[in-house]
């Protein structure tokens, strides 16, 4: 996918992207666009954007994605939603730094956790 616009939000990142295929036998190369629209990056994909950045013009390879559709009978319109859970840079770009995982809070057996106290 080629990234055309990046819109960061608190819990997700919205991208305007396109995908295309090269048309064989054309010189200079011509491309046929398969998809052009918006996708949402959530979870690990969103954290990778926060940790590494993503800019207009970058190309990404989708590792994990969910596609859903919803039909709005009142408007007689079918919506297709693309949610991306993981991605990598395309075109042999360097690997991304993985987002840091929050380590769980460790409490000794004889020690009370202040978060469990009612006051």
Short mmCIF file of C-alpha atoms in Angstrom, two decimals:
data_model
loop_
_atom_site.label_atom_id
_atom_site.label_comp_id
_atom_site.label_asym_id
_atom_site.label_seq_id
_atom_site.Cartn_x
_atom_site.Cartn_y
_atom_site.Cartn_z
CA UNK A 1 0.00 0.00 0.00
CA UNK A 2 1.14 3.51 -0.69
CA UNK A 3 0.37 5.98 2.09
CA UNK A 4 -1.09 9.28 0.90
CA UNK A 5 -2.16 10.81 4.22
CA UNK A 6 -1.59 9.99 7.91
CA UNK A 7 -4.09 11.10 10.56
CA UNK A 8 -2.95 10.12 14.09
CA UNK A 9 -5.58 9.82 16.81
CA UNK A 10 -5.28 8.83 20.46
CA UNK A 11 -6.13 5.12 20.07
CA UNK A 12 -5.80 4.53 16.32
CA UNK A 13 -4.24 5.93 13.15
CA UNK A 14 -6.29 6.61 10.03
CA UNK A 15 -4.53 6.34 6.68
CA UNK A 16 -5.55 7.31 3.17
CA UNK A 17 -3.91 4.62 1.01
CA UNK A 18 -3.97 3.03 -2.40
CA UNK A 19 -2.92 -0.27 -3.93
CA UNK A 20 -2.15 -0.83 -7.58
CA UNK A 21 -0.72 -3.35 -10.03
CA UNK A 22 1.75 -2.71 -12.80
CA UNK A 23 0.25 -3.11 -16.29
CA UNK A 24 2.47 -5.50 -18.25
CA UNK A 25 4.07 -4.32 -21.46
CA UNK A 26 3.74 -0.60 -20.83
CA UNK A 27 6.75 1.68 -21.17
CA UNK A 28 7.06 3.85 -19.17
CA UNK A 29 5.36 1.65 -16.55
CA UNK A 30 1.65 2.28 -16.00
CA UNK A 31 -0.38 1.14 -13.02
CA UNK A 32 -3.99 0.09 -12.47
CA UNK A 33 -5.36 1.15 -9.07
CA UNK A 34 -7.07 -1.72 -7.21
CA UNK A 35 -8.09 0.20 -4.10
CA UNK A 36 -8.03 3.79 -2.96
CA UNK A 37 -9.53 4.79 0.37
CA UNK A 38 -9.13 4.83 4.12
CA UNK A 39 -7.91 2.18 6.56
CA UNK A 40 -7.59 2.18 10.35
CA UNK A 41 -4.46 1.02 12.17
CA UNK A 42 -5.21 -0.27 15.66
CA UNK A 43 -3.41 -2.12 18.43
CA UNK A 44 0.13 -3.13 17.46
CA UNK A 45 -0.13 -1.36 14.09
CA UNK A 46 -1.03 1.96 15.77
CA UNK A 47 1.79 1.55 18.31
CA UNK A 48 4.27 0.95 15.47
CA UNK A 49 3.25 4.30 13.97
CA UNK A 50 3.73 5.99 17.34
CA UNK A 51 7.15 4.34 17.84
CA UNK A 52 8.52 4.63 14.29
CA UNK A 53 6.47 7.21 12.47
CA UNK A 54 4.80 6.89 9.09
CA UNK A 55 4.80 9.58 6.42
CA UNK A 56 3.05 10.46 3.21
CA UNK A 57 4.69 8.57 0.35
CA UNK A 58 5.77 5.60 2.48
CA UNK A 59 4.88 2.12 1.28
CA UNK A 60 3.72 -0.57 3.71
CA UNK A 61 3.07 -4.31 3.57
CA UNK A 62 -0.01 -5.45 5.53
CA UNK A 63 0.79 -8.39 7.82
CA UNK A 64 -2.57 -8.78 9.63
CA UNK A 65 -5.87 -7.23 8.55
CA UNK A 66 -9.62 -7.57 9.08
CA UNK A 67 -12.20 -6.63 6.45
CA UNK A 68 -15.84 -6.06 7.39
CA UNK A 69 -18.86 -4.80 5.50
CA UNK A 70 -21.98 -3.04 6.73
CA UNK A 71 -25.09 -2.32 4.72
CA UNK A 72 -27.07 0.83 5.54
CA UNK A 73 -30.58 0.10 4.23
CA UNK A 74 -31.78 3.66 4.80
CA UNK A 75 -29.09 5.03 2.45
CA UNK A 76 -28.89 1.90 0.27
CA UNK A 77 -25.09 1.95 0.69
CA UNK A 78 -22.65 -0.84 1.56
CA UNK A 79 -19.56 0.19 3.54
CA UNK A 80 -16.32 -1.81 3.57
CA UNK A 81 -14.03 -1.24 6.55
CA UNK A 82 -10.36 -2.23 6.64
CA UNK A 83 -8.76 -2.60 10.08
CA UNK A 84 -5.02 -3.25 10.06
CA UNK A 85 -3.56 -5.02 13.12
CA UNK A 86 0.07 -5.26 11.95
CA UNK A 87 2.26 -3.93 9.12
CA UNK A 88 5.87 -3.76 7.98
CA UNK A 89 7.67 -1.30 5.71
CA UNK A 90 7.64 -2.37 2.05
CA UNK A 91 10.43 -2.23 -0.54
CA UNK A 92 13.17 -3.77 1.63
CA UNK A 93 13.08 -0.91 4.12
CA UNK A 94 14.75 -1.57 7.50
CA UNK A 95 12.76 -3.50 10.09
CA UNK A 96 10.78 -1.43 12.56
CA UNK A 97 11.41 -1.19 16.26
CA UNK A 98 8.72 -3.16 18.03
CA UNK A 99 6.55 -1.12 20.41
CA UNK A 100 7.53 -1.57 24.04
CA UNK A 101 5.28 -3.87 26.04
CA UNK A 102 4.18 -2.64 29.44
CA UNK A 103 5.48 -5.00 32.09
CA UNK A 104 2.94 -6.31 34.58
CA UNK A 105 3.06 -4.93 38.11
CA UNK A 106 4.72 -7.39 40.50
CA UNK A 107 3.61 -7.48 44.13
CA UNK A 108 5.23 -9.69 46.79
CA UNK A 109 2.94 -12.23 48.50
CA UNK A 110 3.24 -10.52 51.87
CA UNK A 111 2.78 -7.03 50.43
CA UNK A 112 -0.63 -5.48 49.76
CA UNK A 113 -1.25 -3.77 46.43
CA UNK A 114 -2.42 -0.18 47.02
CA UNK A 115 -4.66 -0.47 43.93
CA UNK A 116 -6.77 -3.09 45.75
CA UNK A 117 -7.46 -0.91 48.79
CA UNK A 118 -10.94 0.64 49.00
CA UNK A 119 -9.60 4.11 49.94
#
